[in-house]
Coordinates of C-alpha atoms (C1' of nucleotides) in Angstrom, one line a residue:
Chain A
M1 CA 113.4 116.3 66.7
A2 CA 114.7 119.9 66.4
K3 CA 112.3 122.8 66.6
K4 CA 112.3 124.7 63.4
K5 CA 109.1 126.7 63.5
E6 CA 108.3 128.3 66.8
A7 CA 105.1 127.2 68.3
K8 CA 102.6 128.2 65.6
A9 CA 99.5 129.9 66.8
L10 CA 98.3 128.3 70.0
D11 CA 100.3 125.1 70.6
T12 CA 99.1 123.0 67.7
T13 CA 102.6 121.4 67.6
T14 CA 102.6 117.6 67.4
E15 CA 104.4 117.5 70.7
E16 CA 101.8 119.7 72.2
K17 CA 98.9 117.7 70.8
I18 CA 100.4 114.6 72.3
K19 CA 100.9 116.2 75.7
S20 CA 97.3 117.5 75.7
A21 CA 95.8 114.2 75.0
A22 CA 98.1 112.5 77.5
R23 CA 97.3 115.0 80.2
V24 CA 93.5 114.4 79.8
A25 CA 93.9 110.6 79.7
F26 CA 96.4 110.4 82.7
H27 CA 94.4 112.8 84.8
K28 CA 91.2 110.9 84.2
K29 CA 92.4 107.3 84.4
G30 CA 95.8 107.3 86.0
Y31 CA 99.0 105.9 84.7
A32 CA 98.2 102.2 84.7
A33 CA 94.7 102.4 83.1
T34 CA 95.9 104.6 80.3
R35 CA 96.9 103.0 77.0
T36 CA 99.4 104.8 74.7
R37 CA 97.1 103.9 71.8
D38 CA 94.3 105.8 73.4
I39 CA 96.5 108.9 73.7
A40 CA 97.7 108.6 70.1
E41 CA 94.1 108.2 68.9
E42 CA 92.9 111.2 70.9
A43 CA 95.8 113.3 69.7
D44 CA 95.1 112.1 66.2
I45 CA 98.7 111.0 65.5
N46 CA 100.4 107.7 64.8
L47 CA 101.4 105.7 67.8
A48 CA 105.0 105.6 66.8
L49 CA 105.1 109.4 67.0
L50 CA 104.4 109.3 70.7
N51 CA 107.6 107.3 71.2
Y52 CA 109.5 109.4 68.7
Y53 CA 108.8 112.5 70.8
F54 CA 108.8 111.1 74.3
R55 CA 110.8 107.8 74.1
S56 CA 108.3 105.9 76.3
K57 CA 105.0 106.0 78.1
E58 CA 106.8 106.4 81.4
K59 CA 108.8 109.4 80.2
L60 CA 105.6 111.0 78.8
F61 CA 103.9 110.4 82.1
E62 CA 106.8 112.0 84.0
T63 CA 106.6 115.0 81.8
I64 CA 102.8 115.4 82.5
M65 CA 103.2 114.6 86.2
F66 CA 105.9 117.1 86.7
E67 CA 104.0 119.9 85.0
T68 CA 100.9 119.1 87.0
L69 CA 102.7 119.1 90.3
F70 CA 104.7 122.2 89.3
S71 CA 101.6 124.1 88.4
F72 CA 99.9 123.1 91.6
M73 CA 103.0 124.3 93.6
Q74 CA 103.1 127.6 91.8
N75 CA 99.5 128.3 92.6
M76 CA 100.1 127.4 96.2
A77 CA 103.2 129.5 96.3
M78 CA 101.4 132.5 94.8
V79 CA 98.8 132.5 97.5
L80 CA 100.8 131.4 100.6
N81 CA 103.6 133.9 99.9
D82 CA 101.5 137.0 99.0
E83 CA 103.1 139.4 101.5
K84 CA 100.3 141.9 101.3
S85 CA 97.4 139.8 102.5
T86 CA 96.5 138.8 106.0
L87 CA 96.2 135.2 107.1
E88 CA 92.4 135.5 107.0
K89 CA 92.6 136.9 103.5
K90 CA 94.8 134.0 102.4
V91 CA 92.3 131.5 103.6
E92 CA 89.7 133.3 101.5
L93 CA 92.0 133.3 98.5
V94 CA 92.8 129.6 98.8
A95 CA 89.1 128.7 99.0
E96 CA 88.1 130.8 96.1
K97 CA 91.0 130.1 93.8
Y98 CA 91.2 126.4 94.4
I99 CA 87.5 125.8 94.2
D100 CA 87.4 127.5 90.8
L101 CA 90.5 125.7 89.7
I102 CA 89.2 122.2 90.7
I103 CA 85.8 122.8 89.1
K104 CA 87.7 123.3 85.9
E105 CA 90.0 120.3 86.5
P106 CA 88.0 117.9 88.8
N107 CA 90.3 114.9 88.2
V108 CA 93.5 116.6 89.1
P109 CA 93.4 116.2 92.9
I110 CA 92.7 112.5 93.0
F111 CA 95.2 112.0 90.2
M112 CA 98.0 113.8 92.0
L113 CA 97.3 112.2 95.3
S114 CA 97.0 108.7 93.8
E115 CA 100.2 108.9 91.8
I116 CA 102.1 110.5 94.6
R117 CA 101.1 107.6 96.7
N118 CA 102.6 105.2 94.1
N119 CA 105.9 107.0 94.0
A120 CA 106.1 109.5 96.9
E121 CA 109.8 109.9 97.3
G122 CA 110.6 110.0 93.7
L123 CA 108.1 112.7 92.8
L124 CA 108.3 114.9 95.9
E125 CA 112.0 115.1 96.2
K126 CA 112.2 116.9 92.9
L127 CA 110.1 119.8 94.1
P128 CA 110.9 121.9 97.1
I129 CA 107.4 121.7 98.5
K130 CA 108.5 121.4 102.1
Q131 CA 110.5 124.6 102.0
L132 CA 107.8 126.4 100.0
V133 CA 105.2 125.8 102.7
M134 CA 107.4 125.9 105.8
N135 CA 109.0 129.2 104.9
S136 CA 105.9 130.8 103.6
S137 CA 104.4 134.0 104.7
F138 CA 101.3 131.9 105.5
F139 CA 103.2 129.9 108.1
K140 CA 104.8 132.9 109.7
Q141 CA 101.5 134.6 110.0
H142 CA 100.1 131.5 111.6
Q143 CA 102.9 131.4 114.1
D144 CA 102.3 135.1 115.0
A145 CA 98.6 134.4 115.5
V146 CA 99.4 131.5 117.8
A147 CA 101.8 133.7 119.8
K148 CA 99.2 136.4 120.1
G149 CA 96.6 133.8 121.3
K150 CA 94.4 134.3 118.3
I151 CA 94.7 130.6 117.3
T152 CA 94.3 127.8 119.9
E153 CA 95.9 124.8 118.1
P154 CA 99.6 125.6 117.7
N155 CA 100.5 123.1 115.0
P156 CA 100.4 124.8 111.6
L157 CA 99.9 121.4 109.8
H158 CA 96.5 121.0 111.4
F159 CA 95.6 124.4 110.1
L160 CA 96.8 123.7 106.6
M161 CA 95.2 120.2 106.6
N162 CA 91.8 121.6 107.7
L163 CA 91.9 124.2 105.0
L164 CA 92.9 121.8 102.2
S165 CA 90.5 119.1 103.6
L166 CA 87.4 121.4 103.5
V167 CA 88.3 122.7 100.0
V168 CA 89.6 119.6 98.2
F169 CA 87.9 116.5 99.8
P170 CA 84.4 117.2 98.5
F171 CA 85.7 117.0 94.9
I172 CA 87.6 113.8 95.6
A173 CA 84.4 112.3 97.0
Q174 CA 82.2 114.0 94.4
P175 CA 80.6 110.9 92.9
L176 CA 79.9 109.4 96.3
L177 CA 78.5 112.7 97.6
Q178 CA 76.3 113.1 94.5
G179 CA 75.0 109.6 95.2
I180 CA 74.2 110.4 98.8
G181 CA 72.6 113.8 98.1
G182 CA 70.9 112.8 94.8
M183 CA 72.6 115.7 93.1
N184 CA 73.5 116.3 89.5
N185 CA 76.7 118.0 88.5
K186 CA 75.2 121.5 88.4
Q187 CA 73.8 121.1 91.9
F188 CA 77.1 119.9 93.2
N189 CA 78.9 122.8 91.7
E190 CA 76.5 125.2 93.3
L191 CA 77.3 123.6 96.6
M192 CA 81.0 124.1 96.0
Q193 CA 80.3 127.8 95.1
D194 CA 78.6 128.1 98.5
R195 CA 81.7 126.8 100.1
K196 CA 83.9 129.7 98.8
K197 CA 82.2 131.9 101.4
L198 CA 81.5 129.3 104.0
I199 CA 85.0 127.7 104.4
P200 CA 86.6 131.0 105.5
V201 CA 83.9 131.4 108.1
W202 CA 84.3 127.9 109.3
I203 CA 88.1 128.2 109.5
K204 CA 87.9 131.4 111.5
A205 CA 85.6 129.6 113.9
T206 CA 88.0 126.7 114.3
M207 CA 90.9 129.1 115.0
K208 CA 89.4 130.2 118.3
A209 CA 87.8 126.9 119.2
K210 CA 89.0 124.9 122.2
Chain B
M1 CA 83.4 74.4 93.4
A2 CA 81.0 73.2 96.1
K3 CA 81.9 73.8 99.7
K4 CA 82.4 70.5 101.5
K5 CA 84.3 71.3 104.6
E6 CA 83.1 74.3 106.5
A7 CA 85.7 77.1 106.8
K8 CA 88.5 75.3 108.6
A9 CA 89.9 77.3 111.4
L10 CA 90.4 80.9 110.4
D11 CA 89.5 81.2 106.8
T12 CA 92.4 79.3 105.2
T13 CA 90.2 78.2 102.4
T14 CA 91.6 78.6 98.9
E15 CA 88.8 81.0 98.1
E16 CA 89.6 83.0 101.2
K17 CA 93.3 83.0 100.5
I18 CA 92.6 84.4 97.0
K19 CA 90.3 87.1 98.3
S20 CA 92.7 88.2 101.0
A21 CA 95.5 88.6 98.5
A22 CA 93.2 90.3 96.0
R23 CA 92.0 92.7 98.7
V24 CA 95.5 93.7 99.6
A25 CA 96.6 94.2 96.0
F26 CA 93.4 96.0 94.8
H27 CA 93.3 98.3 97.8
K28 CA 97.0 99.2 97.3
K29 CA 97.3 99.5 93.5
G30 CA 93.7 99.7 92.2
Y31 CA 92.1 97.6 89.5
A32 CA 94.2 98.5 86.5
A33 CA 97.6 98.2 88.1
T34 CA 97.0 94.8 89.7
R35 CA 98.1 91.7 87.9
T36 CA 96.2 88.5 88.4
R37 CA 99.6 86.8 88.6
D38 CA 100.6 88.9 91.5
I39 CA 97.4 88.0 93.3
A40 CA 98.0 84.3 92.6
E41 CA 101.6 84.5 93.8
E42 CA 100.7 86.4 96.9
A43 CA 98.0 83.9 97.7
D44 CA 100.4 81.1 97.0
I45 CA 98.1 79.4 94.5
N46 CA 98.1 78.5 90.8
L47 CA 96.9 81.3 88.6
A48 CA 94.3 79.0 87.0
L49 CA 92.7 78.6 90.4
L50 CA 91.9 82.2 90.6
N51 CA 89.8 81.9 87.4
Y52 CA 88.4 78.6 88.6
Y53 CA 87.0 80.2 91.8
F54 CA 86.1 83.7 90.4
R55 CA 85.8 83.3 86.7
S56 CA 87.7 86.5 85.9
K57 CA 89.7 89.3 87.2
E58 CA 86.7 91.6 86.9
K59 CA 84.4 89.3 88.8
L60 CA 87.0 88.9 91.6
F61 CA 87.3 92.7 91.7
E62 CA 83.6 93.2 91.9
T63 CA 83.5 90.8 94.9
I64 CA 86.2 92.7 96.7
M65 CA 84.8 96.1 95.8
F66 CA 81.3 95.2 97.0
E67 CA 82.6 93.8 100.3
T68 CA 84.7 96.9 100.9
L69 CA 81.8 99.3 100.1
F70 CA 79.4 97.2 102.2
S71 CA 81.7 97.2 105.2
F72 CA 82.2 100.9 104.9
M73 CA 78.4 101.4 104.7
Q74 CA 77.8 99.1 107.7
N75 CA 80.2 101.1 109.8
M76 CA 78.6 104.3 108.7
A77 CA 75.1 103.0 109.4
M78 CA 76.2 101.8 112.9
V79 CA 77.3 105.3 113.9
L80 CA 74.8 107.4 112.1
N81 CA 71.8 105.4 113.3
D82 CA 72.7 104.9 116.9
E83 CA 69.4 106.2 118.4
K84 CA 70.9 106.7 121.9
S85 CA 73.7 109.2 121.0
T86 CA 73.4 112.9 120.5
L87 CA 74.6 114.6 117.3
E88 CA 77.7 115.8 119.1
K89 CA 78.4 112.3 120.4
K90 CA 78.0 110.9 116.8
V91 CA 80.6 113.4 115.6
E92 CA 83.0 112.1 118.3
L93 CA 82.3 108.5 117.4
V94 CA 82.9 109.1 113.7
A95 CA 86.2 110.8 114.3
E96 CA 87.4 108.2 116.7
K97 CA 86.2 105.2 114.9
Y98 CA 87.2 106.2 111.4
I99 CA 90.6 107.4 112.3
D100 CA 91.3 104.1 114.0
L101 CA 89.9 102.3 111.0
I102 CA 91.9 104.2 108.4
I103 CA 95.1 103.9 110.3
K104 CA 94.7 100.1 110.0
E105 CA 93.6 100.3 106.3
P106 CA 95.2 103.5 105.0
N107 CA 94.7 102.6 101.3
V108 CA 91.0 102.0 101.5
P109 CA 89.7 105.6 101.2
I110 CA 91.6 106.5 98.1
F111 CA 90.9 103.1 96.6
M112 CA 87.1 103.4 97.2
L113 CA 86.9 106.9 95.9
S114 CA 89.1 106.3 92.8
E115 CA 87.2 103.2 91.8
I116 CA 83.8 104.8 92.5
R117 CA 84.9 107.6 90.2
N118 CA 85.6 105.0 87.4
N119 CA 82.2 103.4 87.7
A120 CA 80.0 105.6 89.9
E121 CA 76.5 104.5 88.8
G122 CA 77.3 100.8 88.6
L123 CA 78.7 100.6 92.1
L124 CA 76.5 103.0 94.0
E125 CA 73.2 101.9 92.7
K126 CA 73.7 98.5 94.3
L127 CA 73.9 99.9 97.8
P128 CA 71.2 102.0 99.3
I129 CA 73.7 104.6 100.5
K130 CA 71.4 107.5 99.8
Q131 CA 68.6 106.2 101.9
L132 CA 71.0 105.2 104.7
V133 CA 72.3 108.7 105.1
M134 CA 69.2 110.7 104.4
N135 CA 66.9 108.7 106.7
S136 CA 69.5 108.4 109.5
S137 CA 69.1 109.6 113.0
F138 CA 72.2 111.7 112.3
F139 CA 70.3 113.7 109.7
K140 CA 67.2 114.0 111.8
Q141 CA 69.2 115.4 114.7
H142 CA 70.9 117.8 112.3
Q143 CA 67.5 119.1 111.1
D144 CA 66.4 119.5 114.7
A145 CA 69.5 121.4 115.6
V146 CA 69.0 123.7 112.6
A147 CA 65.4 124.3 113.6
K148 CA 66.4 125.2 117.1
G149 CA 69.0 127.6 115.8
K150 CA 71.9 125.6 117.1
I151 CA 73.4 125.2 113.6
T152 CA 73.8 128.1 111.3
E153 CA 74.2 126.4 107.9
P154 CA 71.0 124.5 107.1
N155 CA 72.3 122.1 104.4
P156 CA 73.1 118.7 106.1
L157 CA 75.4 117.8 103.2
H158 CA 77.8 120.6 104.2
F159 CA 77.9 119.2 107.7
L160 CA 78.6 115.6 106.6
M161 CA 81.2 116.8 104.0
N162 CA 83.0 118.8 106.7
L163 CA 83.1 115.9 109.0
L164 CA 84.3 113.5 106.4
S165 CA 86.8 116.0 105.0
L166 CA 88.5 116.6 108.3
V167 CA 88.7 112.9 109.1
V168 CA 89.5 111.3 105.7
F169 CA 91.4 113.9 103.7
P170 CA 94.6 113.9 105.7
F171 CA 95.0 110.2 105.0
I172 CA 94.4 110.6 101.3
A173 CA 97.0 113.3 101.2
Q174 CA 99.3 111.5 103.7
P175 CA 102.4 111.1 101.5
L176 CA 102.1 114.8 100.4
L177 CA 101.6 116.0 104.0
Q178 CA 104.5 113.9 105.3
G179 CA 106.6 115.5 102.6
I180 CA 105.5 119.0 103.6
G181 CA 105.9 118.4 107.3
G182 CA 109.0 116.2 107.2
M183 CA 107.2 113.5 109.1
N184 CA 107.7 109.8 109.3
N185 CA 104.7 107.4 109.6
K186 CA 104.8 107.4 113.4
Q187 CA 104.7 111.2 113.6
F188 CA 101.9 111.3 111.1
N189 CA 99.8 108.8 113.1
E190 CA 100.3 110.8 116.2
L191 CA 98.9 113.8 114.4
M192 CA 95.9 111.8 113.5
Q193 CA 95.5 110.7 117.0
D194 CA 95.4 114.4 118.0
R195 CA 92.6 114.9 115.6
K196 CA 90.3 112.4 117.3
K197 CA 89.8 115.1 120.0
L198 CA 90.3 118.1 117.9
I199 CA 87.8 117.4 115.1
P200 CA 84.8 117.3 117.4
V201 CA 85.9 120.6 118.9
W202 CA 86.3 122.2 115.4
I203 CA 83.0 120.8 114.1
K204 CA 81.2 122.2 117.2
A205 CA 82.8 125.6 116.5
T206 CA 81.6 125.6 112.9
M207 CA 78.1 124.8 113.9
K208 CA 77.6 128.2 115.4
A209 CA 79.8 130.1 113.0
K210 CA 78.3 132.7 110.7
Chain C
dA1 C1' 116.9 121.6 41.5
dT2 C1' 119.3 118.6 44.5
dT3 C1' 120.6 116.9 48.7
dA4 C1' 120.1 116.4 53.5
dT5 C1' 117.2 116.5 57.5
dT6 C1' 113.2 116.0 60.0
dT7 C1' 108.7 114.2 60.7
dT8 C1' 105.2 110.7 59.9
dT9 C1' 103.4 106.2 58.7
dA10 C1' 102.4 101.1 58.2
dA11 C1' 104.0 97.0 59.6
dT12 C1' 105.8 94.2 63.0
dC13 C1' 108.0 92.6 67.4
dA14 C1' 108.4 90.9 72.0
dA15 C1' 106.7 90.8 76.4
dA16 C1' 102.9 90.9 79.5
dT17 C1' 98.6 89.5 80.7
dG18 C1' 93.9 87.4 81.3
dA19 C1' 92.0 83.2 80.4
dT20 C1' 91.5 78.2 79.0
dT21 C1' 92.4 73.3 78.6
dA22 C1' 93.4 68.7 79.6
dA23 C1' 95.5 66.0 82.8
dA24 C1' 96.9 64.9 87.6
dA25 C1' 96.1 64.9 92.5
dT26 C1' 93.0 64.9 96.2
dA27 C1' 88.8 64.3 98.5
dT28 C1' 84.0 62.4 98.8
dT29 C1' 80.5 59.0 98.0
dT30 C1' 78.9 54.5 97.2
Chain D
dA1 C1' 88.0 49.4 97.4
dA2 C1' 86.0 51.3 93.4
dA3 C1' 83.6 55.0 91.4
dT4 C1' 82.6 59.8 91.3
dA5 C1' 83.3 64.4 92.1
dT6 C1' 86.2 68.3 93.3
dT7 C1' 90.4 70.8 93.5
dT8 C1' 94.9 71.8 91.7
dT9 C1' 98.6 72.0 88.3
dA10 C1' 101.5 72.8 84.1
dA11 C1' 101.2 74.1 79.6
dT12 C1' 99.3 76.9 76.3
dC13 C1' 96.2 80.4 73.9
dA14 C1' 94.8 84.7 72.2
dT15 C1' 94.9 89.6 73.0
dT16 C1' 96.6 93.6 74.4
dT17 C1' 100.1 96.7 74.8
dG18 C1' 104.5 99.2 74.8
dA19 C1' 108.0 99.8 71.6
dT20 C1' 110.9 99.4 67.3
dT21 C1' 112.0 99.5 62.4
dA22 C1' 112.4 100.6 57.7
dA23 C1' 110.4 103.2 54.4
dA24 C1' 107.7 107.2 52.8
dA25 C1' 106.4 112.0 53.1
dA26 C1' 107.3 116.6 54.2
dT27 C1' 110.4 120.2 55.3
dA28 C1' 114.7 122.7 55.3
dA29 C1' 119.4 123.6 53.6
dT30 C1' 122.7 123.9 49.8

DNA sequence: ATTATTTTTAATCAAATGATTAAAATATTT
DNA sequence: AAATATTTTAATCATTTGATTAAAAATAAT
């Protein structure tokens, strides 16, 4: 299992092929509904190879899950800790960046939140997500704005929840919303594009609401 | 399988016992992760009885799923079609009613949305959810308010999305948010209680935002 | 070229899981 | 009370599924 040749070209390693197939399958169907055989077939490798490289379905899952969470956290950190941008600008960045991101990976939010629900302590204690958010420039700027009377509701969690809610929830409820609105995928995505501009406007309006 | 005695006392029928156990298990873990044996054990019945009453795991699931969706839709219909209340009042009712509801059944939203995602057409085409929402008093009042210039954004789906997002998303992300905020269940629920009053205020603020 | 090491495969195992069967227990009808 | 119908159980099947093994193929080292 040693690595002799360094990742040839663009990750066509066997290990990488398995991880890619596993990522797609887990993100789409979750841990329980995913069969290791499906992963192997999709990756075009023998089933035994999956266990040769990752020991077990669970270990493979942990690898994918960790990488997914880590990538999400990194994105979050990037925006929330950008020292140069104002709070308002950060709201715009979150809306724009995350809407683009989720359009590309529409299964990731519900996957993450479902699996965290199954194993919250285990997964979250490995990543310093609390410190990341609570010590962020974003939170400090929020406190400032509250102190200066620019924001009515003092609890920063409500502010973060509202932002994430408006950005993420429509994707989680996408099939339901498309059913209600009689929309196809393209129309839905157009609606989400609208929201890049709208959400910052709405969030600003809530800041002063009372 | 005929019903001889009418539901004795409070639904202690075998069929009802199985459904209760199945409801809890499916809501908590989803279809794929639920074992029929777990349902049988929880219901304190022989595994074969489950198949005797419901033919298969899938049929039992469909029963539970349909009832869950139907109950959700009925609740929705009740509020959205109340002819006596204003649009603002309906927003208050949705916030209050759904927050209470989801605190009692915190697994239902992510369960519904996950399973709909797995089988969107199949599940949604059985229930007239589109007609319910599009023909509702809620939607008519929204159109009026737009016509009278009381609401900036004309698309009623954005309005509905925003309301549902602010109400439902925090519950879906509950374990993550508790991790971020270092909250226990009680503290989280208190935060949700706050939102009963706050969400209507925020929604009103977004109506006039531009 | 030969040997050793790593990677891949086909075949198979063992446990889990949804479902069935035939008989026993219970309830209902006559 | 006897006959009939319904409900419940224990035992068992058949498949699916995660995992292993032993051998073959490919690659690297000597």
